[in-house]
Coordinates of N, CA and C in Angstrom, one line a residue:
X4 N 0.8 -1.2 0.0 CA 0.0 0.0 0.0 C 0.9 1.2 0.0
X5 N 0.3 2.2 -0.7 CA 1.1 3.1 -0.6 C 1.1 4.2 0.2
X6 N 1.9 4.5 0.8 CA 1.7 5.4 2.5 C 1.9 6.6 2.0
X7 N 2.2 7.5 1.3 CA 2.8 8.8 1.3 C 1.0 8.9 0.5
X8 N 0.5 8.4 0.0 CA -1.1 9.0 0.1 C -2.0 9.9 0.9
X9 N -2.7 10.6 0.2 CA -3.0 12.0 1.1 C -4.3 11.0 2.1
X10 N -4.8 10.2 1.2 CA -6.0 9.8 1.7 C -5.4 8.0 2.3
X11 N -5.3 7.7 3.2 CA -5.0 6.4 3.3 C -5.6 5.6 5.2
X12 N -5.3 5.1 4.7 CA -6.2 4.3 6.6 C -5.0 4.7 8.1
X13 N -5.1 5.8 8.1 CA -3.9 6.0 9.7 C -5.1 7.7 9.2
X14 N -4.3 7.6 11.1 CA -4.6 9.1 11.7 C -4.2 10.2 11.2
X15 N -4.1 10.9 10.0 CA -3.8 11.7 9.2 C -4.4 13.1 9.1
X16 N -3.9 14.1 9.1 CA -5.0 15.2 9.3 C -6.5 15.3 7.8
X17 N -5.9 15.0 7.3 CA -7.1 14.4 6.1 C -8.0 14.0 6.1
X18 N -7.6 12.8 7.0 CA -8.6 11.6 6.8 C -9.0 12.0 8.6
X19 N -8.9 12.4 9.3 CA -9.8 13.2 10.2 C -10.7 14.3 9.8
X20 N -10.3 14.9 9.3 CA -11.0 15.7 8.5 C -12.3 15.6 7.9
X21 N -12.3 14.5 6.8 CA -13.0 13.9 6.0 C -13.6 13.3 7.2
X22 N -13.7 12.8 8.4 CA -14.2 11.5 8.9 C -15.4 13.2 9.9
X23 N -14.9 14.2 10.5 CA -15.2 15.3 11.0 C -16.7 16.1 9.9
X24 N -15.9 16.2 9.0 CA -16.9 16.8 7.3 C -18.5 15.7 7.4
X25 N -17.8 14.2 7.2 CA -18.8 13.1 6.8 C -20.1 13.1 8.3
X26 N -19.3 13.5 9.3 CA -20.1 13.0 11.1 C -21.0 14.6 10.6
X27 N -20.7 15.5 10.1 CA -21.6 16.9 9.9 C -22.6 16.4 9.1
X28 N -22.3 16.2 7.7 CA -23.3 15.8 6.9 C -24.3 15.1 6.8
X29 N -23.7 13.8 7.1 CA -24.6 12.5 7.1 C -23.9 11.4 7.9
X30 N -24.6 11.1 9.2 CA -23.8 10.7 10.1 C -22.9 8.9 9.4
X31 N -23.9 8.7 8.8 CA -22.9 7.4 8.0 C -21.4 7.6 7.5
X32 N -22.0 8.7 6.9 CA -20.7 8.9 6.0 C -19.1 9.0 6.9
X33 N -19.5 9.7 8.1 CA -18.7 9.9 9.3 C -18.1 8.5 9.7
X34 N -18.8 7.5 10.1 CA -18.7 6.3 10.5 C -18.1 5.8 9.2
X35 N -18.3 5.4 8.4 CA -18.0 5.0 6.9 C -16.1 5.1 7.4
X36 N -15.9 6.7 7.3 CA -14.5 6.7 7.3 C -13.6 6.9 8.5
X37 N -14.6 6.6 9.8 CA -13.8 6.0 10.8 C -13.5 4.7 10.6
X38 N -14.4 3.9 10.1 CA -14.1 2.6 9.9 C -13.1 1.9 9.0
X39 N -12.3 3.1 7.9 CA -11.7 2.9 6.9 C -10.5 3.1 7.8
X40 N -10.3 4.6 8.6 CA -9.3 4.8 9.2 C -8.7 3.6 10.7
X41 N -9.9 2.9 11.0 CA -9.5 2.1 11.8 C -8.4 0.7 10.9
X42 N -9.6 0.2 10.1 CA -9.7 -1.0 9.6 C -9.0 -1.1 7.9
X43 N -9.0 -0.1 7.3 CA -8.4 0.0 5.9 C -7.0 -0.7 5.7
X44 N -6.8 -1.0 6.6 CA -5.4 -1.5 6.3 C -5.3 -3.2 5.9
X45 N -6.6 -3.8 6.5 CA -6.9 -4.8 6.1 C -8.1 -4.9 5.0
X46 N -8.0 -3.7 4.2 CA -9.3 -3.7 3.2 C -8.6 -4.7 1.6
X47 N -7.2 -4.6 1.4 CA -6.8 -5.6 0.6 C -7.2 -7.0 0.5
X48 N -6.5 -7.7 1.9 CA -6.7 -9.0 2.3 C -8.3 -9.2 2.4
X49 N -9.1 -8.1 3.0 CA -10.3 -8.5 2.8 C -11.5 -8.8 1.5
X50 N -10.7 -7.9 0.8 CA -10.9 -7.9 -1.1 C -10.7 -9.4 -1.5
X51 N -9.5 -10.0 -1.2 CA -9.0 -11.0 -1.9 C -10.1 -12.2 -1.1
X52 N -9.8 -11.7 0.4 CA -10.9 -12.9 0.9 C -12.2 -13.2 0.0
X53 N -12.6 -11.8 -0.4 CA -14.1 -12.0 -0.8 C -13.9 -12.4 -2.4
X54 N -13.0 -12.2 -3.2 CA -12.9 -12.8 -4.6 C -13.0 -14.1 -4.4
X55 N -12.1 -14.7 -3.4 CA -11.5 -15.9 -3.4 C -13.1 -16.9 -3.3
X56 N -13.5 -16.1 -2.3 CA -14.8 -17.2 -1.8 C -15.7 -16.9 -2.6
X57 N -16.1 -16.1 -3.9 CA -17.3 -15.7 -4.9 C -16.7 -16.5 -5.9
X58 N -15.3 -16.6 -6.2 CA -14.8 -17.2 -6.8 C -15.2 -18.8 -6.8
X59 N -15.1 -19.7 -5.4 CA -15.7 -20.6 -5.1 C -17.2 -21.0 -5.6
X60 N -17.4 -20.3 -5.0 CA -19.0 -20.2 -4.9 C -19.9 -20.3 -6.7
X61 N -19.2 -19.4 -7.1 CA -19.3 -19.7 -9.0 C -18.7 -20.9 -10.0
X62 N -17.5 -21.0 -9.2 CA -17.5 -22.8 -9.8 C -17.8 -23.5 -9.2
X63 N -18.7 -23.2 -8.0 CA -19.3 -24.6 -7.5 C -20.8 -24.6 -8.9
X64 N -21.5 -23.4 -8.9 CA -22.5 -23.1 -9.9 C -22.4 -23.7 -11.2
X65 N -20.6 -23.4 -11.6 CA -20.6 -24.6 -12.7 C -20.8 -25.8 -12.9
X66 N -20.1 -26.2 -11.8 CA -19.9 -27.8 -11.4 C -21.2 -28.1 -11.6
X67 N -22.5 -27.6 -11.1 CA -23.6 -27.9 -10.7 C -24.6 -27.6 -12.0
X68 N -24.1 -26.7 -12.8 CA -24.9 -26.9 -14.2 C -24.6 -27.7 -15.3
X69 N -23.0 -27.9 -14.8 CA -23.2 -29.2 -15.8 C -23.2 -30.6 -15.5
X70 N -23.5 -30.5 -14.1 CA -24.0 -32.0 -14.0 C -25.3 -32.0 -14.4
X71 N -26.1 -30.9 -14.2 CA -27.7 -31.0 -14.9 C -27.8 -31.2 -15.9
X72 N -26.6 -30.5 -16.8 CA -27.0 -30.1 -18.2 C -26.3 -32.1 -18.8
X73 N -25.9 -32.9 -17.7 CA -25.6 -34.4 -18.2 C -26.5 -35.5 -17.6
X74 N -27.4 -35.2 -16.8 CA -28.0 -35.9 -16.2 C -29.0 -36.6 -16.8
X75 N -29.2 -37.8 -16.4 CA -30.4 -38.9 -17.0 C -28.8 -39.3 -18.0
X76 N -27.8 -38.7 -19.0 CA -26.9 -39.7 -19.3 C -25.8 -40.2 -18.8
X77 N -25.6 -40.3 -17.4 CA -24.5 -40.8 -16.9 C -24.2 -42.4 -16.8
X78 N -23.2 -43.2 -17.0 CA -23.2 -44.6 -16.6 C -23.1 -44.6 -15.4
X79 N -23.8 -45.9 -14.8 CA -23.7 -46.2 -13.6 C -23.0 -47.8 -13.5
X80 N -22.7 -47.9 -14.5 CA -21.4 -49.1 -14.0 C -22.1 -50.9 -14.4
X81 N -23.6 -50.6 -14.4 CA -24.1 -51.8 -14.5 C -24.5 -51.5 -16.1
X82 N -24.0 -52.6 -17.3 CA -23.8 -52.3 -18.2 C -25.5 -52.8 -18.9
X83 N -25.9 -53.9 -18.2 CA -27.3 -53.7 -18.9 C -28.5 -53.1 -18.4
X84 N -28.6 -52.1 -17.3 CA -29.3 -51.4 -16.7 C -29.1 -49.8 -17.5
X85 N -27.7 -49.9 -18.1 CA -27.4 -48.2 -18.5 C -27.4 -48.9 -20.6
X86 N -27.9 -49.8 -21.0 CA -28.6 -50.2 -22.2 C -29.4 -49.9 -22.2
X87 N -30.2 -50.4 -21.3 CA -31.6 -50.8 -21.5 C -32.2 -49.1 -21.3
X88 N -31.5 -48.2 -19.9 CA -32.1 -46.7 -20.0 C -31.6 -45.8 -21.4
X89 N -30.5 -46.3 -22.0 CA -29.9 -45.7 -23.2 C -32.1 -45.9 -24.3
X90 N -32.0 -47.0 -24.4 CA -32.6 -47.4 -25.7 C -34.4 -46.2 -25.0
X91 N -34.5 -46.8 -23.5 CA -35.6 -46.2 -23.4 C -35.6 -44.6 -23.6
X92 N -34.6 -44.1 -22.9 CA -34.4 -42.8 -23.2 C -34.8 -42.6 -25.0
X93 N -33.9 -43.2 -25.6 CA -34.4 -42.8 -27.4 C -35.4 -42.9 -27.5
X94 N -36.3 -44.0 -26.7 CA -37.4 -44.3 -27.4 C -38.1 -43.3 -27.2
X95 N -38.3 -42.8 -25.9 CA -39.2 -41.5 -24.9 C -39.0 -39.9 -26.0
X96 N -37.4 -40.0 -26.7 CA -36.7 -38.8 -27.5 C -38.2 -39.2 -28.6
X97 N -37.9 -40.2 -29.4 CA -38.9 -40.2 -30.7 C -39.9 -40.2 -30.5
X98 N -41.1 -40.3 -29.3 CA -42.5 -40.0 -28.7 C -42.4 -39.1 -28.6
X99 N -41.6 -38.2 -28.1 CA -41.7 -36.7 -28.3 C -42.0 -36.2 -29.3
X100 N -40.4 -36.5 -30.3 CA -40.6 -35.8 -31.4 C -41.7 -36.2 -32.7
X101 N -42.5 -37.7 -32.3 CA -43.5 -37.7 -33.1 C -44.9 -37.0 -32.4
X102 N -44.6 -36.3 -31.2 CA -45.8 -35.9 -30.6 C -45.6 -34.6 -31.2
X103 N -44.4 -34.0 -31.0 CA -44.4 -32.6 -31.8 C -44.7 -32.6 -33.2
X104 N -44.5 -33.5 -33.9 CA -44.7 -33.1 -35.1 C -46.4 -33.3 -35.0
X105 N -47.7 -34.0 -34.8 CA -48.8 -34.5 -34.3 C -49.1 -32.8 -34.0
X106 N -48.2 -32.3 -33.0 CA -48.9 -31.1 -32.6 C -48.6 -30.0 -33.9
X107 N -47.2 -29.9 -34.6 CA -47.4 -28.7 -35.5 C -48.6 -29.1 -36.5
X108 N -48.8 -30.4 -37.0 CA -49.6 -30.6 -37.9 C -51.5 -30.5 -37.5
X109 N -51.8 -30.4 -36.1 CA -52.9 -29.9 -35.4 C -53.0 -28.7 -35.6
X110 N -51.5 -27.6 -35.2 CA -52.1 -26.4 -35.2 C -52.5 -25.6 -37.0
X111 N -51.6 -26.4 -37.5 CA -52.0 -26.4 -39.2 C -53.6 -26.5 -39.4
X112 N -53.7 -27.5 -39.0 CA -55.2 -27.9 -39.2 C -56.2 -26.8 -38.7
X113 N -56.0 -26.3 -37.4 CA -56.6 -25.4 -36.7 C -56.3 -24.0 -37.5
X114 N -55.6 -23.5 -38.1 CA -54.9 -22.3 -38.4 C -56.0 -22.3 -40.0
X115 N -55.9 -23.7 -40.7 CA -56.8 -23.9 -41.7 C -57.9 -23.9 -41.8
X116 N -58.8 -24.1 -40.4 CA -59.9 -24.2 -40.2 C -60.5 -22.8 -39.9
X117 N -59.7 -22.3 -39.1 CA -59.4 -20.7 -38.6 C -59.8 -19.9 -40.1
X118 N -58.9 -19.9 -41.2 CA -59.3 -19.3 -42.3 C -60.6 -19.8 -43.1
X119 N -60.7 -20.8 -43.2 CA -61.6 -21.6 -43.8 C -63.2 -20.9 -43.1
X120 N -63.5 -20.4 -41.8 CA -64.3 -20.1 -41.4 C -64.6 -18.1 -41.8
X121 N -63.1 -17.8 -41.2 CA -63.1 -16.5 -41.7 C -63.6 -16.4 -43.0
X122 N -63.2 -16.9 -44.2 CA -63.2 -16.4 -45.2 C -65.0 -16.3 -45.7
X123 N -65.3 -17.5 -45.0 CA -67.0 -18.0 -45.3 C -67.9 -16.5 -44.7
X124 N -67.0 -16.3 -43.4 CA -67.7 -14.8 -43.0 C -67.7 -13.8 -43.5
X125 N -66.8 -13.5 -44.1 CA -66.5 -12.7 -45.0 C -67.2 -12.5 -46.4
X126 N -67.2 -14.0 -47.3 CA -68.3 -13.9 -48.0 C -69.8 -13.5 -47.7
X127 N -70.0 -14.0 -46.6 CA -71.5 -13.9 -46.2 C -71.6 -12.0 -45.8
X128 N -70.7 -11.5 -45.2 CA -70.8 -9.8 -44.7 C -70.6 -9.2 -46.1
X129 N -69.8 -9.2 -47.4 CA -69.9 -8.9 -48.9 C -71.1 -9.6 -49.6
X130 N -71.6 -10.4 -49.2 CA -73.3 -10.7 -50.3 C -74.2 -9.7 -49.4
X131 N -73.9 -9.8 -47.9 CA -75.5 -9.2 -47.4 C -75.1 -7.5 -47.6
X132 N -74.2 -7.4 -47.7 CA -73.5 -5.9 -48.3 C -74.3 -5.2 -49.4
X133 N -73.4 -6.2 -50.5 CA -74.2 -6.3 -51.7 C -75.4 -6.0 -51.8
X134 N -76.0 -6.8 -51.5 CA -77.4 -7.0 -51.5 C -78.2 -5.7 -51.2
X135 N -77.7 -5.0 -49.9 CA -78.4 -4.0 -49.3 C -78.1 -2.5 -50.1
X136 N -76.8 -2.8 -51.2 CA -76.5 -1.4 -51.4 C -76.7 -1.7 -53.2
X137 N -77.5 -2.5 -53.3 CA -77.8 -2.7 -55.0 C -79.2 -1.9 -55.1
X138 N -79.1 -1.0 -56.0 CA -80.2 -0.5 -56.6 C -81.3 -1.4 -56.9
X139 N -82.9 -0.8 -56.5 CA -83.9 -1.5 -57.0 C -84.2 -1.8 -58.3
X140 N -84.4 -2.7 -58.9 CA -84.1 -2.6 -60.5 C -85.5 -2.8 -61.0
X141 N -86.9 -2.3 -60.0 CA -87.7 -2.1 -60.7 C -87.9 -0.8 -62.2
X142 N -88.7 -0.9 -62.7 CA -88.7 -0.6 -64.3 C -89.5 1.1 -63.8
X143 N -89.4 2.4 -63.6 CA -90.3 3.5 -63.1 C -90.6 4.3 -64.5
X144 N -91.8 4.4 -64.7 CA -92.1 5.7 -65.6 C -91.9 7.1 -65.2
X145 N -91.3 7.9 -66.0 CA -91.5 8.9 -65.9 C -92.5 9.7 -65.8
X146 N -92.6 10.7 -64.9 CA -93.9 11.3 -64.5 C -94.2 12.3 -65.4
X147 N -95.4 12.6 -65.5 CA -95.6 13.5 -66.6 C -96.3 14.9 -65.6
X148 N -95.6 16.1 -66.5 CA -95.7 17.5 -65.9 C -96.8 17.7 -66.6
X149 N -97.9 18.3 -66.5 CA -98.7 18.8 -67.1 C -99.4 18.1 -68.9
X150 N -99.5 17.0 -68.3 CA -99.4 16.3 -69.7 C -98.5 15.8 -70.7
X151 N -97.7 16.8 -70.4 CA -96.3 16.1 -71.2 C -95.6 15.1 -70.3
X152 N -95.0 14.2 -71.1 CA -94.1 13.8 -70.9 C -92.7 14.1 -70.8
X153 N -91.7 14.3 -69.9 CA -90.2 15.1 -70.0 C -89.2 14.2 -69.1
X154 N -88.4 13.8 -70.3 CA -87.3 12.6 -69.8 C -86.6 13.2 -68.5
X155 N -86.4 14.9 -69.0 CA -85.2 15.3 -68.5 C -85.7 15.8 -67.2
X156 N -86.3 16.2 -66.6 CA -87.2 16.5 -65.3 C -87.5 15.3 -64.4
X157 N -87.3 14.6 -63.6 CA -87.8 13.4 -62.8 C -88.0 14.4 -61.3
X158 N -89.0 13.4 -60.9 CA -89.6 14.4 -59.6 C -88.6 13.3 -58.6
X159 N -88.7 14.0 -57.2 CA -87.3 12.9 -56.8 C -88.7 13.1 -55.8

């Protein structure tokens, strides 16, 4: 550690200072760097302690995901007991994957049935459409003004 630092863990007019400044403002902050000035000298070793043991603690995490990530295929030593789970295992793999396929080919069906209905609605909301906005195509005479007859005049 480097000692000729302005700021470092001994009784220094500084770091009283700072510890004086922190007890005004916010009384933590005060405490904070008495604690540094007590104890900072062991804040290295205490750093390394705490790598060392997170350090641990994360490859145990490994260890432990990849024994998950192997599990159901480990041998266990008895050679027709780790056959026989080998073959069942495959077999249990291909009932899956003939169940998935079973299921994409359901939701196809469904997805086709889905349009198949839409579109029928569809037609039926364009005829009754139709229907309602089609001119009456009965045959109307022209009304007659004063005896005449006049194409160009229709009474509305």
């Amino acid at each position: 550690m480097n000692t000729t630092a302005l700021i470092r863990p001994a009784w220094t007019p500084a770091t009283i200072a700072l510890m004086v400044i922190g007890f005004m403002v916010f009384w933590p902050l005060g405490l904070a760097m008495l604690a540094y000035i007590i104890w900072g000298d062991r804040l290295e070793g205490f750093k390394k302690d705490v790598n060392r043991a997170t350090d641990g603690i994360f490859a145990g995490c490994r260890r432990g995901a990849d024994k998950a990530q192997g599990w159901g295929r480990t041998r266990t030593g008895n050679v027709a007991f780790d056959d026989w789970r080998e073959k069942e295992l495959s077999r249990l793999d291909e009932e899956r994957r003939k169940l998935d396929e079973m299921l994409s080919e359901f939701d196809e069906y469904a997805r086709e049935l889905r349009r198949a209905k839409d579109q029928e609605e569809f037609d039926r909301f364009m005829a009754n459409r139709n229907r309602s906005t089609a001119p009456a195509t009965t045959a109307s005479t022209p009304k007659k003004r004063g005896g005449k007859s006049d194409d160009t005049l229709l009474d509305d």
